[in-house]
CSV table of C-alpha atoms in Angstrom, one decimal:
chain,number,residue,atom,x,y,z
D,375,UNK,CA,20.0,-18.2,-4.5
D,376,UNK,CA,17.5,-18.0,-1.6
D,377,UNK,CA,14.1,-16.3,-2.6
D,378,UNK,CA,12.6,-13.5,0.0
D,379,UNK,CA,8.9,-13.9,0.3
D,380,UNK,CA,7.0,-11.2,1.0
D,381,UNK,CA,2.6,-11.5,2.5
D,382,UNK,CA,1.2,-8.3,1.8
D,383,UNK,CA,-2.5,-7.9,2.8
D,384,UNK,CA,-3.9,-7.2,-0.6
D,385,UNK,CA,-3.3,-6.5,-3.8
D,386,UNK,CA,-3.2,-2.6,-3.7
D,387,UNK,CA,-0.5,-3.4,-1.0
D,388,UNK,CA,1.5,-5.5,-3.3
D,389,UNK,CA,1.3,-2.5,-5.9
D,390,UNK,CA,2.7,0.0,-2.9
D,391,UNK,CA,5.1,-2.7,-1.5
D,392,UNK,CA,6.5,-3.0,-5.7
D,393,UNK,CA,6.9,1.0,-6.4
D,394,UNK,CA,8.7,1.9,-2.4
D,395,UNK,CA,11.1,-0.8,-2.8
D,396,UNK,CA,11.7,0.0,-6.6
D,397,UNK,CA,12.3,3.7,-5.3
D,398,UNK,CA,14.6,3.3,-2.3
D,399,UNK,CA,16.7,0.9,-4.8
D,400,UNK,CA,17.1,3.5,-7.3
D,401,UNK,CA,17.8,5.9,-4.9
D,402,UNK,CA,20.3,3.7,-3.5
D,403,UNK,CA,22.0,2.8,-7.2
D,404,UNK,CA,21.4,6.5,-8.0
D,405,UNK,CA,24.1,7.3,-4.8
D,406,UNK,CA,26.7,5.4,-6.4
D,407,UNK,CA,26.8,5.3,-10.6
D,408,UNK,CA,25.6,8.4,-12.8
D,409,UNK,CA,23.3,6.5,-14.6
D,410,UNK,CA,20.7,3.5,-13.7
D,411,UNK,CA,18.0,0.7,-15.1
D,412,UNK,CA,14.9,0.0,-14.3
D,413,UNK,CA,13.5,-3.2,-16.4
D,414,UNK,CA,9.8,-3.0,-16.1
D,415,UNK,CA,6.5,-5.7,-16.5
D,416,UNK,CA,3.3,-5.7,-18.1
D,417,UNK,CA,-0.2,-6.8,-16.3
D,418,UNK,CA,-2.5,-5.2,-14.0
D,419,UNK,CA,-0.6,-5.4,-10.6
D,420,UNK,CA,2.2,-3.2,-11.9
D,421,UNK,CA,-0.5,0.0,-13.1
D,422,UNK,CA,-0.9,1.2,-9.2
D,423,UNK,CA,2.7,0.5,-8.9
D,424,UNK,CA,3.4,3.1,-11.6
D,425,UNK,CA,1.4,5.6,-10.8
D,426,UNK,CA,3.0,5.4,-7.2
D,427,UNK,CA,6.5,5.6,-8.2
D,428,UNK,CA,5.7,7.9,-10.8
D,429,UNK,CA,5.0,10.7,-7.1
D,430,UNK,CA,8.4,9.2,-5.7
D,431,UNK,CA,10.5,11.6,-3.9
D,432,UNK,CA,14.2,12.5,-4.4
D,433,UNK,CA,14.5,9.8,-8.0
D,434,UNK,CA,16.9,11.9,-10.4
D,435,UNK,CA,14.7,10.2,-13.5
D,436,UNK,CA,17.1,12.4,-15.5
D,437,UNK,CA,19.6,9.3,-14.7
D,438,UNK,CA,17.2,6.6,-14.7
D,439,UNK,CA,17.0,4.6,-18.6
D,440,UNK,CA,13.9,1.9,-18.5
D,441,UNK,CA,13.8,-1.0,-20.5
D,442,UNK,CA,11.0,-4.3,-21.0
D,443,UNK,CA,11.2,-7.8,-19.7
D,444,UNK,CA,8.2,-8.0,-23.0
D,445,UNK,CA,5.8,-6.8,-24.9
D,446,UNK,CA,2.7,-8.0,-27.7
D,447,UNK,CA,3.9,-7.1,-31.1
D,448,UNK,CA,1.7,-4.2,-31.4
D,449,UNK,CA,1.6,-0.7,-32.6
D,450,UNK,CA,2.9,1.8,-29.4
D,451,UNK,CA,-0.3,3.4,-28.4
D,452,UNK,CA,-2.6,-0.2,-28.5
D,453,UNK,CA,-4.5,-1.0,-25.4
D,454,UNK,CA,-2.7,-4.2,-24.8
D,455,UNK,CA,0.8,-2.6,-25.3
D,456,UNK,CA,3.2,-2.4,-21.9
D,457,UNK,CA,4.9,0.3,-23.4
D,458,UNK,CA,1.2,2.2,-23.4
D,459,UNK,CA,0.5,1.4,-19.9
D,460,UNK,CA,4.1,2.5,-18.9
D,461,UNK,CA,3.5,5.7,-20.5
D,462,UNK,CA,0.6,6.7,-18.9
D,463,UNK,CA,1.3,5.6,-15.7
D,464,UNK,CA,5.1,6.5,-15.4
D,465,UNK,CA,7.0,7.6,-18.4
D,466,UNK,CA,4.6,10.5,-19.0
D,467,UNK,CA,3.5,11.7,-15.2
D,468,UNK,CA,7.8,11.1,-13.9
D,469,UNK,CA,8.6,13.0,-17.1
D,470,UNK,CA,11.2,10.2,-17.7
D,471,UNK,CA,13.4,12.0,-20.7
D,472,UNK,CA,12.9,10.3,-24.1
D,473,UNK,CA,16.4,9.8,-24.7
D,474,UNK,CA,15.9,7.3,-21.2
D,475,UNK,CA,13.1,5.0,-22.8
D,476,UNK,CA,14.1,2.1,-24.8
D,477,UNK,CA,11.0,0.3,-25.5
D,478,UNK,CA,10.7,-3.4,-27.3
D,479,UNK,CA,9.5,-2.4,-30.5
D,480,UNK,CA,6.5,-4.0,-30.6
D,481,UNK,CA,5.0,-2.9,-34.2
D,482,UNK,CA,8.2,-4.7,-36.1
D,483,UNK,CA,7.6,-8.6,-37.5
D,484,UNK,CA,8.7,-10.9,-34.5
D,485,UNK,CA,11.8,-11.7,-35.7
D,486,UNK,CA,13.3,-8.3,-36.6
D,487,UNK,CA,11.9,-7.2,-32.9
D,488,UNK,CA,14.1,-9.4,-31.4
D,489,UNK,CA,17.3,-8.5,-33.4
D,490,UNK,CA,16.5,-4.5,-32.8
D,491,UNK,CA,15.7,-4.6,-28.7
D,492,UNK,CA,19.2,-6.9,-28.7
D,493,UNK,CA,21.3,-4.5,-30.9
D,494,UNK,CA,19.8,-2.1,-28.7
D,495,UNK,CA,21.0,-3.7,-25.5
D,496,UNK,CA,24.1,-4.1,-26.8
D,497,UNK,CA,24.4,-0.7,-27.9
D,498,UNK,CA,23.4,1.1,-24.3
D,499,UNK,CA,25.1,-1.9,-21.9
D,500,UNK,CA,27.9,-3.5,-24.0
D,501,UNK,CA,29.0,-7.1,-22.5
D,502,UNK,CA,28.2,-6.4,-19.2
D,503,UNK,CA,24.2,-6.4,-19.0
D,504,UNK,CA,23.2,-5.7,-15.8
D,505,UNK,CA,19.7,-4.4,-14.9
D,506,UNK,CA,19.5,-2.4,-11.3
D,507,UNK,CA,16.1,-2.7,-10.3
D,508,UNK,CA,13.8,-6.2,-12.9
D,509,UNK,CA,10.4,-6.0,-12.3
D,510,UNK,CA,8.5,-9.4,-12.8
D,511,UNK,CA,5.1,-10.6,-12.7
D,512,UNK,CA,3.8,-14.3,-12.7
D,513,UNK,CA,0.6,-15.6,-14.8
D,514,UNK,CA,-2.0,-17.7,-14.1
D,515,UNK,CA,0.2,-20.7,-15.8
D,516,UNK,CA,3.4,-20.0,-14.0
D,517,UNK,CA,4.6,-17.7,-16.7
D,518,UNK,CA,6.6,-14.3,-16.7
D,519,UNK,CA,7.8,-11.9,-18.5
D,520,UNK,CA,6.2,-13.9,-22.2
D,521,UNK,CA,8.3,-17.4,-21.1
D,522,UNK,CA,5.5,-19.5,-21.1
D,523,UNK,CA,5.3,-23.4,-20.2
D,524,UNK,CA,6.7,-25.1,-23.0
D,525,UNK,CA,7.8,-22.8,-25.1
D,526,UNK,CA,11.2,-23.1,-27.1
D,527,UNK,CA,11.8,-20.0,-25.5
D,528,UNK,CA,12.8,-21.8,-22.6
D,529,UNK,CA,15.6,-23.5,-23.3
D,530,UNK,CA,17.3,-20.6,-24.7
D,531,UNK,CA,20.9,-19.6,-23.9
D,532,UNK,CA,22.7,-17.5,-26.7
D,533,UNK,CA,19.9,-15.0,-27.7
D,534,UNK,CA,19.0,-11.4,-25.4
D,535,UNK,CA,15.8,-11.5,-26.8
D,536,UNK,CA,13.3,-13.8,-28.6
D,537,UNK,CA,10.2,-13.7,-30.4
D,538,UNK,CA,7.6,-15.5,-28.3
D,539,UNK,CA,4.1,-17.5,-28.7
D,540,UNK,CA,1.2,-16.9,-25.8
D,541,UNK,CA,-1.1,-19.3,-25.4
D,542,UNK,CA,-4.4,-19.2,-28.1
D,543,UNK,CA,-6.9,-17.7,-25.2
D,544,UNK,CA,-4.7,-14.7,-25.0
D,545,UNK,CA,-5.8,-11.5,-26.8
D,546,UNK,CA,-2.3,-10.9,-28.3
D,547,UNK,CA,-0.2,-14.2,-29.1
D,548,UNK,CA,2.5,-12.8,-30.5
D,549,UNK,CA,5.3,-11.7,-28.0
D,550,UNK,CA,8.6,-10.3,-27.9
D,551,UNK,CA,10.5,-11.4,-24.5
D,552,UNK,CA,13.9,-11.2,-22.4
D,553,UNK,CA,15.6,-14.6,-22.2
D,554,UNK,CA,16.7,-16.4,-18.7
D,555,UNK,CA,20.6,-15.8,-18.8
D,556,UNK,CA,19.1,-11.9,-19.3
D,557,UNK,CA,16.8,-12.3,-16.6
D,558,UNK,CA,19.2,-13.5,-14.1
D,559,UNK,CA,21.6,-10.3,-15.1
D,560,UNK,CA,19.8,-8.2,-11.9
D,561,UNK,CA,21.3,-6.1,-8.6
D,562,UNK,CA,17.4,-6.8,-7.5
D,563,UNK,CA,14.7,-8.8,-8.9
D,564,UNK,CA,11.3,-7.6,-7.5
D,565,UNK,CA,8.0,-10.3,-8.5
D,566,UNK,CA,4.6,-9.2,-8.2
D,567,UNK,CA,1.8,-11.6,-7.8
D,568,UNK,CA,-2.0,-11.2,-6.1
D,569,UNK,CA,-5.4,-13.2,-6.2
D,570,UNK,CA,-5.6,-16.4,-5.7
D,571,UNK,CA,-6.5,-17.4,-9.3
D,572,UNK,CA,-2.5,-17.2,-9.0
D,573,UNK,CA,-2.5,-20.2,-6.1
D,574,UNK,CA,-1.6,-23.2,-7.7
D,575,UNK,CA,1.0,-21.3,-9.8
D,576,UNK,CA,2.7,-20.1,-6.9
D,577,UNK,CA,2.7,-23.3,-4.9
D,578,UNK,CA,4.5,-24.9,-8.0
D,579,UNK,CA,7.1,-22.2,-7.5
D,580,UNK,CA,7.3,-23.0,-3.6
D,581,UNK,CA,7.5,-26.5,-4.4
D,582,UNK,CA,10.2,-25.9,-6.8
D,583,UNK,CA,12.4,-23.6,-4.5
D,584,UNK,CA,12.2,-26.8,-2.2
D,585,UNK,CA,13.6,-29.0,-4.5
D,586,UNK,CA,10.4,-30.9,-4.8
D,587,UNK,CA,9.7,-30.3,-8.8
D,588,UNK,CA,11.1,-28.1,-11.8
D,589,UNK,CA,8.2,-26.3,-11.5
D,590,UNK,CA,7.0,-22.9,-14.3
D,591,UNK,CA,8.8,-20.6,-16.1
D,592,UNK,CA,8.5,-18.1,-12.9
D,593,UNK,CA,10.3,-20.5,-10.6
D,594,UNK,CA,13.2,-20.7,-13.2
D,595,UNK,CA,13.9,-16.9,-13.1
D,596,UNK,CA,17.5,-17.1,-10.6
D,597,UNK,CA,19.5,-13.5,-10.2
D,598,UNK,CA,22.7,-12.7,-9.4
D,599,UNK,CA,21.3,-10.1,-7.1
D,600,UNK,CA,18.9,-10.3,-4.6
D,601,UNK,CA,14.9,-11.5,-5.6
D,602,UNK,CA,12.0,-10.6,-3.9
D,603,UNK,CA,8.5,-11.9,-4.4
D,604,UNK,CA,5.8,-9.3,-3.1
D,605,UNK,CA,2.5,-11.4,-2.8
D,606,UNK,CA,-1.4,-11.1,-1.0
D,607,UNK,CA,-2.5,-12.7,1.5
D,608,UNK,CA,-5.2,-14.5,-0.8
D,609,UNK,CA,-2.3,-16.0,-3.2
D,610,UNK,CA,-0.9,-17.0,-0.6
D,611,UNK,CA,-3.8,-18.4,1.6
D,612,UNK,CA,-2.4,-21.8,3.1
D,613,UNK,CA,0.8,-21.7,1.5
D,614,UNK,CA,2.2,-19.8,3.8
D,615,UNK,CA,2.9,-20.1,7.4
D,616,UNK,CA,2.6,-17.0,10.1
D,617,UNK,CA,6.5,-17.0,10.1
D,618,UNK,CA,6.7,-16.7,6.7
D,619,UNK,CA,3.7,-14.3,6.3
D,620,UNK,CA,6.1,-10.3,6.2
């Protein structure tokens, strides 16, 4: 699998770069299946994204069914809930149909989250899991979607969906995530990355794309499609040669 790498100017850019490519792929997939899947992140990055492709022309999002890489186990309508910012910034203003939404539940104990999101999976995809468009962001740490360095959650290959520990500085430890053979079940991957408090992450993932190291949980993400990773210029501030910068 060979990684595109994407230099965008700033942030905001990133956010416009994530929402036009996300459109014009579901407009693409739209062409040729009657229904499609949009997997969508948490995080700041993605909320300008949202509200963009929320306005985007010519998306049927009659046909469109959106699912979650992860969420914090808590109730729908908390602060820290990607499913809340989701809603306000795309569900809601694309008037995405109810019926299409099919949101981690969140508010269930850990454990019984992770068996309902994969009996739902099962339920709308069968055997053949296959996401059209996987948005993906990267943390400080190298982690995405809640597959954080070290955790068991890692290693696993039978299970759709887990229950997941953040580490103690973040507000909401308690996580419900997608697994890595789920991950790599995408037509198009898209990451999202900016600020350089993201740096050292993403020179880890270069790094491991060479060959040079294992490197985080973000690196470890490989599709069956095609991935993208939309980043700024400061992230990528002398990581990145002129050649590489798109």
């Amino acid at each position: 699998m060979t990684a595109e790498i994407v230099v965008l100017p700033t942030a905001r850019a990133v956010a416009e770069a994530l929402a036009d490519r996300t459109a014009a792929a579901l407009r693409a997939a739209l062409a040729d299946e009657p229904r499609v899947t949009l997997c969508l992140t948490g995080g700041s990055t993605p909320v300008h994204a949202y509200e963009r492709l929320a306005l985007a022309e010519g998306l049927d999002w009659e046909r469109v069914h959106v699912f979650w890489g992860d969420e914090r186990c808590v109730p729908p309508e908390h602060a820290e809930s990607n499913y809340a910012m989701a809603r306000r910034t795309l569900l809601d203003p694309a008037r995405v149909p109810e019926s299409n939404v099919h949101k981690m539940p969140g508010n269930c104990p850990p454990d019984e989250g992770a068996q309902v999101y994969e009996q739902a999976l099962a339920q709308f995809f069968g055997d053949d899991l296959r996401f059209d468009v996987l948005h993906l962001g990267m943390g400080d740490d190298g982690h995405t979607a809640s597959l954080f360095p070290g955790s068991p959650a890692l290693d696993e290959r039978d299970r759709r969906v887990v229950p997941a520990l953040a580490p103690a500085s973040a507000a909401v430890r308690e996580r419900l995530t997608l697994t890595f053979p789920v991950l790599s079940r995408a037509r198009l991957c898209l990451f999202a990355a900016a600020g350089a408090g993201k740096r050292d992450a993403f020179s880890d993932v270069l790094d491991a794309y060479d060959g040079e190291q294992a490197g985080p949980p973000a690196a470890r993400v490989t599709v069956d499609g095609d991935l993208t990773w939309l980043v700024d210029r400061e992230l990528a501030q002398g990581l990145m040669t002129d050649e590489d910068d798109g």
